[in-house]
CSV table of C-alpha atoms and ligand atoms in Angstrom, one decimal:
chain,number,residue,atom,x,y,z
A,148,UNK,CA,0.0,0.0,0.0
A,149,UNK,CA,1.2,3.4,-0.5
A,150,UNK,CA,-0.6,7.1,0.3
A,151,UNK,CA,-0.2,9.8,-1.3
A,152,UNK,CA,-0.1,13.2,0.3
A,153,UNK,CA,-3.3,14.8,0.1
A,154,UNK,CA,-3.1,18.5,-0.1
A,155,UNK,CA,-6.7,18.9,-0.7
A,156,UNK,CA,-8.7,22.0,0.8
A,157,UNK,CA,-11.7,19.4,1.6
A,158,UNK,CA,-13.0,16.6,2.2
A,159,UNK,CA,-9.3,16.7,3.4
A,160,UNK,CA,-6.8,14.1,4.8
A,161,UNK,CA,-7.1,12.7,8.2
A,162,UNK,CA,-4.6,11.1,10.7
A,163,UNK,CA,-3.3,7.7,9.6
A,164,UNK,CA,-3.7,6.6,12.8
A,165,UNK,CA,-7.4,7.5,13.2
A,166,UNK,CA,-7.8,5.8,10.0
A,167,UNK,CA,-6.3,2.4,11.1
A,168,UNK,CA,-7.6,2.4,14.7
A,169,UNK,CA,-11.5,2.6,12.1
A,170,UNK,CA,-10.3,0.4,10.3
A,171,UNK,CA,-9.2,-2.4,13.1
A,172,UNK,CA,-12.9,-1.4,14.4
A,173,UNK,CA,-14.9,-2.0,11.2
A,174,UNK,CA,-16.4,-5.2,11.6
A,175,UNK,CA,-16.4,-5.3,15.4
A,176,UNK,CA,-16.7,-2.3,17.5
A,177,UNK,CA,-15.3,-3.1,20.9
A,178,UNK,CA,-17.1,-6.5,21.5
A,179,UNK,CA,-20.4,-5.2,19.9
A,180,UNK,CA,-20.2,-7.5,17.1
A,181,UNK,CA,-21.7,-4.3,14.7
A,182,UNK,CA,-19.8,-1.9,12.7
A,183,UNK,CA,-20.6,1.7,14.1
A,184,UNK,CA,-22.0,2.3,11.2
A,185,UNK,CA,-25.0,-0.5,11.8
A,186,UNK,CA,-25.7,0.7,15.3
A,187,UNK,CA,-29.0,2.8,16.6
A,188,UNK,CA,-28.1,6.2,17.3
A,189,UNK,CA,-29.9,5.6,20.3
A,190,UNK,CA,-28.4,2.4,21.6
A,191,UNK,CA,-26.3,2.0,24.1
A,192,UNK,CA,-23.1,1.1,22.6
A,193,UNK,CA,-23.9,4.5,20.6
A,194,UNK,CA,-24.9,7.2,23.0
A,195,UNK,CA,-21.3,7.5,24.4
A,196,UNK,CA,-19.9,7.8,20.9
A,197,UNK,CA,-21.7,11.4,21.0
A,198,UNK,CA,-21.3,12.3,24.4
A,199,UNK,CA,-17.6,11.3,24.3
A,200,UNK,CA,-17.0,13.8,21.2
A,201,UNK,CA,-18.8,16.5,22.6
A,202,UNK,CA,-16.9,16.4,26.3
A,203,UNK,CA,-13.4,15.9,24.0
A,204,UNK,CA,-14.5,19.5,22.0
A,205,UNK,CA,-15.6,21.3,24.8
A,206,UNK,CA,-12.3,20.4,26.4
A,207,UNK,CA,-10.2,21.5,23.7
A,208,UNK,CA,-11.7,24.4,22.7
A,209,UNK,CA,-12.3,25.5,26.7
A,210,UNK,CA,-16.2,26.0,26.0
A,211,UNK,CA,-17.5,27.6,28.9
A,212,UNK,CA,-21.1,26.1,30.1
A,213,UNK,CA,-22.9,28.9,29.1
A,214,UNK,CA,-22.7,27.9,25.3
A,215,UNK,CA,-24.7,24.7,23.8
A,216,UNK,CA,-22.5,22.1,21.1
A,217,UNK,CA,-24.7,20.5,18.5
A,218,UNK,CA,-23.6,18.1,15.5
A,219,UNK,CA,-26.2,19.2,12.4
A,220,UNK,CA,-26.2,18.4,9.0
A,221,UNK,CA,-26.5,20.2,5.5
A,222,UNK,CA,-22.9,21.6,5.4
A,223,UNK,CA,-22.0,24.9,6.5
A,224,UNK,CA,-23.6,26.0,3.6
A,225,UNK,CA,-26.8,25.2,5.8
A,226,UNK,CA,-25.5,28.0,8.6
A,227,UNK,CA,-25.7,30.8,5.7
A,228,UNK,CA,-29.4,30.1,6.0
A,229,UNK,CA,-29.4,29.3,9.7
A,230,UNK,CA,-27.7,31.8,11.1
A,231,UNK,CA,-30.5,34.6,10.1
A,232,UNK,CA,-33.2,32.5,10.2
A,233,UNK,CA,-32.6,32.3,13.9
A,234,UNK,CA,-31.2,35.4,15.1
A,235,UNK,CA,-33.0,37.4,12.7
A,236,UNK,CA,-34.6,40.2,15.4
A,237,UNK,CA,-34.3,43.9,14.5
A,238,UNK,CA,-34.0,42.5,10.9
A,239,UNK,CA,-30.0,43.5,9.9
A,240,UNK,CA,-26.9,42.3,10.4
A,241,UNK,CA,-23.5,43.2,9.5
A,242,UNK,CA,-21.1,41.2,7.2
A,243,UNK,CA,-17.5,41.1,6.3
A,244,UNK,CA,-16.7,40.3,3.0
A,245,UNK,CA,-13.5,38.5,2.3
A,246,UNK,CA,-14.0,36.0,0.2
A,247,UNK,CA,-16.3,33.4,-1.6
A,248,UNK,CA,-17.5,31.6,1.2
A,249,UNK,CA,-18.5,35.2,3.0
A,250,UNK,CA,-19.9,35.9,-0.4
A,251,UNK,CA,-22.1,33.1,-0.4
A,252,UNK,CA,-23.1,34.0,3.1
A,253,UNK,CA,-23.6,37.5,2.3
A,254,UNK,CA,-26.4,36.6,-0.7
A,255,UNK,CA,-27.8,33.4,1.3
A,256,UNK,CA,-28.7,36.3,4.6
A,257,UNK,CA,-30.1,38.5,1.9
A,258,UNK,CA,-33.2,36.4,1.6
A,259,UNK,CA,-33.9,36.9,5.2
A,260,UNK,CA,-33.2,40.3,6.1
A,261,UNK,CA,-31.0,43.2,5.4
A,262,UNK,CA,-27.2,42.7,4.6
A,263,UNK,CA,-24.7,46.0,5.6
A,264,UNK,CA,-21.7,44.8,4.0
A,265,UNK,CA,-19.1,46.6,6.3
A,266,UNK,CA,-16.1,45.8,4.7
A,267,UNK,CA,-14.9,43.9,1.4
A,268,UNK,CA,-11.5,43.3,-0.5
A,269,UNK,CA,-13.0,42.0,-3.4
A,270,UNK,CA,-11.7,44.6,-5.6
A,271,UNK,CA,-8.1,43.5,-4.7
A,272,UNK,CA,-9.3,39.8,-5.4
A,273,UNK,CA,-9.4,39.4,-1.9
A,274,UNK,CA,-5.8,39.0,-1.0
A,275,UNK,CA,-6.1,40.7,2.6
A,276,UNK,CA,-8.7,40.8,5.5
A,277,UNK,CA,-9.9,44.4,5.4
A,278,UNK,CA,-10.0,46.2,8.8
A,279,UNK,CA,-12.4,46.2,10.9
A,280,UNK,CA,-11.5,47.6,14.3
A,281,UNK,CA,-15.2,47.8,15.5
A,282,UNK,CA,-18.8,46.4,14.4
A,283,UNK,CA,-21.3,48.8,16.3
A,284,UNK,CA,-25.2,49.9,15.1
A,285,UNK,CA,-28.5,48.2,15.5
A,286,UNK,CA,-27.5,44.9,14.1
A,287,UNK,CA,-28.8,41.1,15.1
A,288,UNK,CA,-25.1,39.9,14.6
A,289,UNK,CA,-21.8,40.7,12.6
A,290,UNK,CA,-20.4,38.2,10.7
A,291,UNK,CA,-17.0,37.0,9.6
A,292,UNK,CA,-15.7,34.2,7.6
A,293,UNK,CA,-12.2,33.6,10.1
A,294,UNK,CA,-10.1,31.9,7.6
A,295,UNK,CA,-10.7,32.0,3.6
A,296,UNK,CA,-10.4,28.5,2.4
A,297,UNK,CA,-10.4,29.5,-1.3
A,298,UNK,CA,-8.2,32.7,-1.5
A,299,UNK,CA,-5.8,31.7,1.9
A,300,UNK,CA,-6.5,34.6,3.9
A,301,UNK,CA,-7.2,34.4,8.1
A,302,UNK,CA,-7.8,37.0,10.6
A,303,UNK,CA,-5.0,37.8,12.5
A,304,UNK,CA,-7.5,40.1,15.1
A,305,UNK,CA,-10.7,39.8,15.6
A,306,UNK,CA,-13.1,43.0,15.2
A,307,UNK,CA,-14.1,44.6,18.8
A,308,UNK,CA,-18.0,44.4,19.2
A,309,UNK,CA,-19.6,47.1,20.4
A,310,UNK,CA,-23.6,47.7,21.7
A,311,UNK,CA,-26.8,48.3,20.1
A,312,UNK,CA,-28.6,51.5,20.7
A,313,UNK,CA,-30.6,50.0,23.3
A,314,UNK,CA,-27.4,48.7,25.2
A,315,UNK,CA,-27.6,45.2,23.9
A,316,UNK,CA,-24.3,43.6,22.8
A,317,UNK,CA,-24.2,42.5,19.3
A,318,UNK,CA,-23.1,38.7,19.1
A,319,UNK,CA,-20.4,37.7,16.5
A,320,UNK,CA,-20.7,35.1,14.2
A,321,UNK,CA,-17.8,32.7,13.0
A,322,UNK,CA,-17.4,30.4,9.6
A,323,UNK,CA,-14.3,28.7,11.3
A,324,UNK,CA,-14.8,25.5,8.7
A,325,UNK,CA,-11.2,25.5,7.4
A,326,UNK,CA,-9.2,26.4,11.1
A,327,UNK,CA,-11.1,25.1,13.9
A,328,UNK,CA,-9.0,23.7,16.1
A,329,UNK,CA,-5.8,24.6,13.7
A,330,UNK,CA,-4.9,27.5,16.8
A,331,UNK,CA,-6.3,28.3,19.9
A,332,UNK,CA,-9.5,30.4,20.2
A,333,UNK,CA,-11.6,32.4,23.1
A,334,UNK,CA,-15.1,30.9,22.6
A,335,UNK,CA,-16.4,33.6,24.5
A,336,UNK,CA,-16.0,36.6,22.1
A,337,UNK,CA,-18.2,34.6,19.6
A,338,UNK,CA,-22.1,34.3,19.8
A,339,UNK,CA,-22.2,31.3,17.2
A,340,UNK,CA,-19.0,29.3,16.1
A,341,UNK,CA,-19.5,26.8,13.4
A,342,UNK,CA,-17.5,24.8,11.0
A,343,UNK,CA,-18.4,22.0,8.6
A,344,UNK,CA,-15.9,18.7,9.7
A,345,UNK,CA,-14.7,18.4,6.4
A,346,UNK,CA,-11.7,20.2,6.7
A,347,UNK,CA,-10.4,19.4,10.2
A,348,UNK,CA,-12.1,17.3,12.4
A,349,UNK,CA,-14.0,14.4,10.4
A,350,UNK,CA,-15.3,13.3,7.2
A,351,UNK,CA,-17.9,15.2,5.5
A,352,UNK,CA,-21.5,14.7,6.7
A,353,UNK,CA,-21.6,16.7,10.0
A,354,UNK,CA,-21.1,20.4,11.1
A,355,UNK,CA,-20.4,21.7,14.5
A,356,UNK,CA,-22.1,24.5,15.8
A,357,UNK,CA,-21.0,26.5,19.0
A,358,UNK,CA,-23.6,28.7,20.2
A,359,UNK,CA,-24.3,30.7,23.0
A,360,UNK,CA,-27.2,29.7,24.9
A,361,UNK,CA,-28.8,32.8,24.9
A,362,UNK,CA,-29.2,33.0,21.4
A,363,UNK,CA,-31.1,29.8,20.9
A,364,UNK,CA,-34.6,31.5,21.3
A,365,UNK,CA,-38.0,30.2,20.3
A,366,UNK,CA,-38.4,30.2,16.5
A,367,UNK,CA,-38.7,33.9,15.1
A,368,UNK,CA,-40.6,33.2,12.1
A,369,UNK,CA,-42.9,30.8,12.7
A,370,UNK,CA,-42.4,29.3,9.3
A,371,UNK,CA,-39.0,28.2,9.9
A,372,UNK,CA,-38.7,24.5,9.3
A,373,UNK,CA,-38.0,22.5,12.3
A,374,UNK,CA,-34.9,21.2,11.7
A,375,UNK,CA,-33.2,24.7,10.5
A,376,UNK,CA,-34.3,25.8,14.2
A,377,UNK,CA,-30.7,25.8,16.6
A,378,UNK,CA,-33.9,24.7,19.5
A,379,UNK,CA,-34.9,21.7,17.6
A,380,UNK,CA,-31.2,20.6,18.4
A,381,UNK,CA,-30.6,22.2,21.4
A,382,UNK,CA,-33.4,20.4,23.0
A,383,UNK,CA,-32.5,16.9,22.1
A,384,UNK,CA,-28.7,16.9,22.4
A,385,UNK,CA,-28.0,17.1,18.4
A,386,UNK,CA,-30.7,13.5,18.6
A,387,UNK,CA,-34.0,15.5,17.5
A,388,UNK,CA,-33.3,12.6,13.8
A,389,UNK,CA,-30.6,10.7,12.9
A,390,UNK,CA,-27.7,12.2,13.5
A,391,UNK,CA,-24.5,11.6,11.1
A,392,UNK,CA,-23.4,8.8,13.3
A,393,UNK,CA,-20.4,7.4,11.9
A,394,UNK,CA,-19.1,10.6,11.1
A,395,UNK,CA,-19.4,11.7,14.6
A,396,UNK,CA,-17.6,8.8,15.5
A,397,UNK,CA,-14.7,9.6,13.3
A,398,UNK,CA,-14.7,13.2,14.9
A,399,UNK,CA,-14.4,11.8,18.1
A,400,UNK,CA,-11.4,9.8,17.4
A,401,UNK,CA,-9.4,13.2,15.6
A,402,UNK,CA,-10.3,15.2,18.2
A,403,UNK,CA,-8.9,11.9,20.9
A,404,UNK,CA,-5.4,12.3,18.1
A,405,UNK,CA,-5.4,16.5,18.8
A,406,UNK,CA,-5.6,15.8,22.4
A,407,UNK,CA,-2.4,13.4,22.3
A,408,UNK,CA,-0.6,16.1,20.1
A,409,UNK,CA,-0.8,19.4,22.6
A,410,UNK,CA,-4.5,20.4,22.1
A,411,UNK,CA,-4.8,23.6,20.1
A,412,UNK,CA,-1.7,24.4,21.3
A,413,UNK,CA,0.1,21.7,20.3
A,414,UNK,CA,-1.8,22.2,17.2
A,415,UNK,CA,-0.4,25.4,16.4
A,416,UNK,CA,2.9,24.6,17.1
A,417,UNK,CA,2.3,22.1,14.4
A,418,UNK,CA,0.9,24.4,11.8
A,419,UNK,CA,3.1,27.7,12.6
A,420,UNK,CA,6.2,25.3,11.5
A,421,UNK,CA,4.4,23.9,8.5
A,422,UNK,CA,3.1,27.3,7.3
A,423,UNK,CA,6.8,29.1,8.0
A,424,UNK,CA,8.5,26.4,6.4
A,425,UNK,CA,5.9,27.1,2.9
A,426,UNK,CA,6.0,30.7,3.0
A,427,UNK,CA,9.4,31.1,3.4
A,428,UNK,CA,10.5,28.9,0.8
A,429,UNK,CA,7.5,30.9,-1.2
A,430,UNK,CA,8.7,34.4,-0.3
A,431,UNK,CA,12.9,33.7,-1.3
A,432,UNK,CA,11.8,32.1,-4.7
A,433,UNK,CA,12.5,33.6,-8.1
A,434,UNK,CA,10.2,31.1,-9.7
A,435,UNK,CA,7.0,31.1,-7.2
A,436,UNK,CA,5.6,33.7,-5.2
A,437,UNK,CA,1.7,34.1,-2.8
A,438,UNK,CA,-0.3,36.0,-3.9
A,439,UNK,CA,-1.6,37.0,-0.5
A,440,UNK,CA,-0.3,40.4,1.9
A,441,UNK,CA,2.1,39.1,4.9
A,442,UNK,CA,0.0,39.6,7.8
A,443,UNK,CA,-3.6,38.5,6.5
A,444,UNK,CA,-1.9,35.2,5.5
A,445,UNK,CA,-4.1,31.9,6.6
A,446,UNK,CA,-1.9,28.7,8.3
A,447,UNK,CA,-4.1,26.0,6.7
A,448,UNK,CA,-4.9,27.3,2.9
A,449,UNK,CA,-1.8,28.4,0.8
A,450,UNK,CA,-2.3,29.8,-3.2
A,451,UNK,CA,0.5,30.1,-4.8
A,452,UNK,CA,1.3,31.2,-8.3
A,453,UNK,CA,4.5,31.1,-10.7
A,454,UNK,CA,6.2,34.2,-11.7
A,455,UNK,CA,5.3,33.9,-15.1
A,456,UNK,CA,3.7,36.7,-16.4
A,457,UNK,CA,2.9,35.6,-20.4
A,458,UNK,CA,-0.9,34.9,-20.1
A,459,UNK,CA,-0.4,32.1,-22.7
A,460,UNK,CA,1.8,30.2,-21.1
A,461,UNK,CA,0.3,30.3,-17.4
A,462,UNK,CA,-2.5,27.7,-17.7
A,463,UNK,CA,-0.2,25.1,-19.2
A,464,UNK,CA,2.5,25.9,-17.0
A,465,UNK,CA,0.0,25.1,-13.7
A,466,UNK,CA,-1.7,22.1,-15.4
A,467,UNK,CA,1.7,21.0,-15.8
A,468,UNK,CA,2.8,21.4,-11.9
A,469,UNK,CA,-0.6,20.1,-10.7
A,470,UNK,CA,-0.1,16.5,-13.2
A,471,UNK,CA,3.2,16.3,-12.4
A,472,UNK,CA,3.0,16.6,-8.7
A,473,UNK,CA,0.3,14.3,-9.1
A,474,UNK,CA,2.7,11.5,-10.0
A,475,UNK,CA,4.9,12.4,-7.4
A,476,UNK,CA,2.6,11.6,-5.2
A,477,UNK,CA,1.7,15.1,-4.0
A,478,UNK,CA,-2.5,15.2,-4.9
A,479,UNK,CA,-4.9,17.7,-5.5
A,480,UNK,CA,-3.0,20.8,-5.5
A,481,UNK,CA,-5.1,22.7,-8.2
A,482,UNK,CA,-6.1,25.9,-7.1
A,483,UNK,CA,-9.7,26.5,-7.2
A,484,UNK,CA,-11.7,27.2,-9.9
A,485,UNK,CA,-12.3,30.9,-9.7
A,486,UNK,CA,-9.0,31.8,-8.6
A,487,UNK,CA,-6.5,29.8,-10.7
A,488,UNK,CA,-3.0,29.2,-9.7
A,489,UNK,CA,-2.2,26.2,-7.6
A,490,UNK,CA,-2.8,26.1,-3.4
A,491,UNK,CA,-1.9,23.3,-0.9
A,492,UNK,CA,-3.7,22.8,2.0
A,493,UNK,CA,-2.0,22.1,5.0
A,494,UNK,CA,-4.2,21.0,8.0
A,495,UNK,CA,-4.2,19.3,11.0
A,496,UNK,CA,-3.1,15.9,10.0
A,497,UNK,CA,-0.9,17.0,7.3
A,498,UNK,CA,2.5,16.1,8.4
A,499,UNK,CA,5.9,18.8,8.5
A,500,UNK,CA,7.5,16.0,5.9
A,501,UNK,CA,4.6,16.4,3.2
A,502,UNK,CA,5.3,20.1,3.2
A,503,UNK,CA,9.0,19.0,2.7
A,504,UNK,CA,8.1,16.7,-0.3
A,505,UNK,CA,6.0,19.9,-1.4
A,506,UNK,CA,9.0,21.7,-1.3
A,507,UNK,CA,11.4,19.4,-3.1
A,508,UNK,CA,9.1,18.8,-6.0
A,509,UNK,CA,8.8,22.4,-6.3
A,510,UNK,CA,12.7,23.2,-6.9
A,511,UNK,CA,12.9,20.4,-9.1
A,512,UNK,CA,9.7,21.3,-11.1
A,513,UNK,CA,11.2,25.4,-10.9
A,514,UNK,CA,14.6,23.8,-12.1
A,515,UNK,CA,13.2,21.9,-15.5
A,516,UNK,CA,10.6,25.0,-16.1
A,517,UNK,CA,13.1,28.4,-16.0
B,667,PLP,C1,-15.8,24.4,2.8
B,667,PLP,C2,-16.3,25.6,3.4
B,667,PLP,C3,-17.7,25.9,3.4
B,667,PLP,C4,-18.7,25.0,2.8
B,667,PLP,O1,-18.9,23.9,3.6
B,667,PLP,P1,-20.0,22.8,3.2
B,667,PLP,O2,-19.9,21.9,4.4
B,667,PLP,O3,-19.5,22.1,1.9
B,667,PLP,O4,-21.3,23.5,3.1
B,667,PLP,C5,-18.1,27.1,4.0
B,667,PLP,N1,-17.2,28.0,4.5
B,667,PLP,C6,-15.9,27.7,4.5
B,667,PLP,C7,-14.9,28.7,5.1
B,667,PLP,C8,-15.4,26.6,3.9
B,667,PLP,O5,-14.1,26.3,3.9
C-alpha cells in the first residue's frame, strides 16, 4: 500500500492513525459485534460515541457552560441560512466580506433580512482581511468568515463588538470551517462558532455548531422549518433525527489524536512550523511567489502562483505542476476554480514531511521549467 499526500482543501486528509484504529474497528466495534456504522443512534453502545465527542470539543476548545455544542447536518452551507433565520430580530446584520465563502453568506442572509456589507477586498481579489476595528449599530449579529479557504486569507484580530442603541451587545458570528482547532481560540467573544468537519475534524456529513445559549430562542418566524431551528437541536442533544453517526464517531477519534498532540496548542505549534517552512520557501523564490499580503496570510490554505507573467503560457505551466506533482505523489493541488493558480492545504493531519516533499518537488519542477 502506498498514500499519497493529500493537499486537498476538503474533504481533506485525516490522521493515519485514526484511520487504522476505524479500520481495526470496522467489523467489530469493541465486543459489539456491529460496525458503528450499523448501530441505533440511540443504543447504548452509541450514546457515548456522541457524548464522548462533545466532552473531547468542549475540552479542547475551553467552552464555557454557558454555550450549547450541537452536531447538524447540511454543510456549513446550511448556517448561511441558519444563522439569520434564527437570530433574525431587529432585521439587519453586518457582514465582512472576504471571500467566496463570505460571499455566499452575504447573498444566502439577503433572503432573510437586510445585509450592511461593512467591509470587502474583493476589488483586490481578496488578498487581505480588510480592517475592521469595530462592528457597532442596530445589528442582530456581525459576521466573519475567520479563515478564507479559497483565497488563503485568516484573521490575525478579531473586530471589537460594540452595543446596540438600546445597550444590547451584538453577538459575532464565526465560519471557522477550514481552522477550527488549527490554533487556539476564546469561545467567548463569539455568539455562534460553526464549521463544517470536512476540513479538520471528520469526514464530510456533519457540522459543529457552537452557540451561546442565549441565542437559541423560540423560533422567530414561525415558518422556519424544524430542523433549521438551533432549539430543535438544542433540546435533544444534536438527537432530534438521525444524527451523522459514523461521522461523529470519526470526529471523536481526531479530536482523541489533537488531544495526544498538545491540544490547540500543540496544534499550532504544528501548523506555525508547516506554514513558515511554505512561506518562506514561497517568499525567497525567483520562480513562485503568494499571492496573498504578509500579515492576512491563513496557516491552513496556501495559493500560490508562478512568476510567469505571459498569459499564454500560465495555464499550461500550472496544469503541468498540478499533473506532475500528481505523479509524485503530492494530490490535488489545483487551485480553485475561480482563482487559478495552484494552493496546498496544510491542516491538522498533514505532516511537516509532506510540506518538505511539497517543497522538493517544487525546486525540481522550478529547475526543469526556467
Ligand atoms: C468548505 C467551506 C464551506 C462549505 O462547507 P460545506 O460543508 O460544503 O457546506 C463554507 N465555508 C468555508 C470557510 C469553507 O471552507
Amino acid at each position: 500500500m502506498s498514500r499519497v499526500y493529500n493537499f486537498s482543501a476538503g474533504p481533506s486528509c485525516l490522521p493515519e492513525s485514526v484511520l487504522q484504529e476505524a479500520a481495526a474497528e470496522m467489523l467489530d466495534y469493541q465486543g459489539s459485534g456491529q460496525s458503528v456504522m450499523e448501530m441505533s443512534h440511540r443504543s447504548k453502545n452509541y450514546e457515548p460515541i456522541i457524548q464522548d465527542a462533545e466532552a473531547r470539543v468542549r475540552r479542547l476548545m475551553s467552552i464555557p457552560d454557558n454555550y450549547a455544542i450541537l452536531f447538524l447536518q447540511g454543510g456549513a452551507s446550511t448556517q448561511f441560512a441558519m444563522v439569520p433565520m434564527n437570530l433574525k430580530k431587529l432585521g439587519k446584520a453586518a457582514y465582512v466580506d472576504t471571500g467566496i465563502w463570505s460571499d455566499k453568506a452575504i447573498k444566502e442572509a439577503k433572503k432573510y433580512l437586510t445585509v450592511d456589507v461593512i467591509a470587502s477586498s474583493k476589488d483586490h481579489g481578496y488578498t487581505f482581511i480588510p480592517e475592521v476595528n469595530r462592528i457597532e449599530g442596530d445589528y442582530d449579529y456581525g459576521y466573519i468568515t475567520l479563515n478564507n479557504t479559497i483565497v488563503g486569507t485568516k484573521w490575525a484580530t478579531l473586530p471589537e463588538m460594540g452595543k446596540r442603541s438600546d445597550g444590547t451587545d451584538i453577538p459575532l458570528v464565526a465560519d471557522a470551517s477550514s481552522c477550527i482547532l488549527s490554533e487556539p481560540v476564546d469561545i467567548s467573544r463569539f455568539g455562534i462558532f460553526f464549521a463544517g468537519a470536512q476540513k479538520n475534524l471528520a469526514p464530510a456529513g456533519v457540522t459543529l455548531v457552537i452557540i451561546r445559549k442565549d441565542l437559541i430562542t423560540e423560533f422567530p418566524d414561525p415558518l422556519t422549518p424544524t430542523m433549521l431551528d438551533y432549539k430543535t437541536h438544542a433540546d435533544s442533544d444534536s438527537m432530534y433525527n438521525t444524527p451523522p453517526c459514523y461521522t461523529i464517531y470519526i470526529m471523536g477519534k481526531v479530536l482523541a489524536w489533537i488531544e495526544a498532540n498538545g491540544g490547540a496548542q500543540g496544534m499550532l505549534k504544528r501548523n506555525q512550523e508547516k506554514a513558515d517552512l511554505f512561506y518562506s520557501y514561497l517568499d525567497s523564490s525567483d520562480f513562485y511567489k503568494s499571492p496573498v499580503e504578509k500579515n492576512s496570510r491563513s496557516l491552513m490554505n496556501i495559493p500560490f502562483v508562478t512568476r510567469e507573467t505571459d498569459p499564454d503560457k500560465v495555464a499550461a505551466l500550472n496544469k503541468r505542476f498540478v499533473a506532475e506533482a500528481a505523479a509524485a505523489g503530492l494530490v490535488n493541488l489545483a487551485g480553485h476554480r475561480l482563482v487559478g493558480g495552484m494552493r496546498a492545504s496544510i491542516y491538522n493531519a498533514m505532516p511537516i514531511e509532506g510540506v518538505k516533499a511539497l517543497i522538493a518537488f517544487m525546486d525540481k519542477f522550478a529547475a526543469e521549467n526556467r
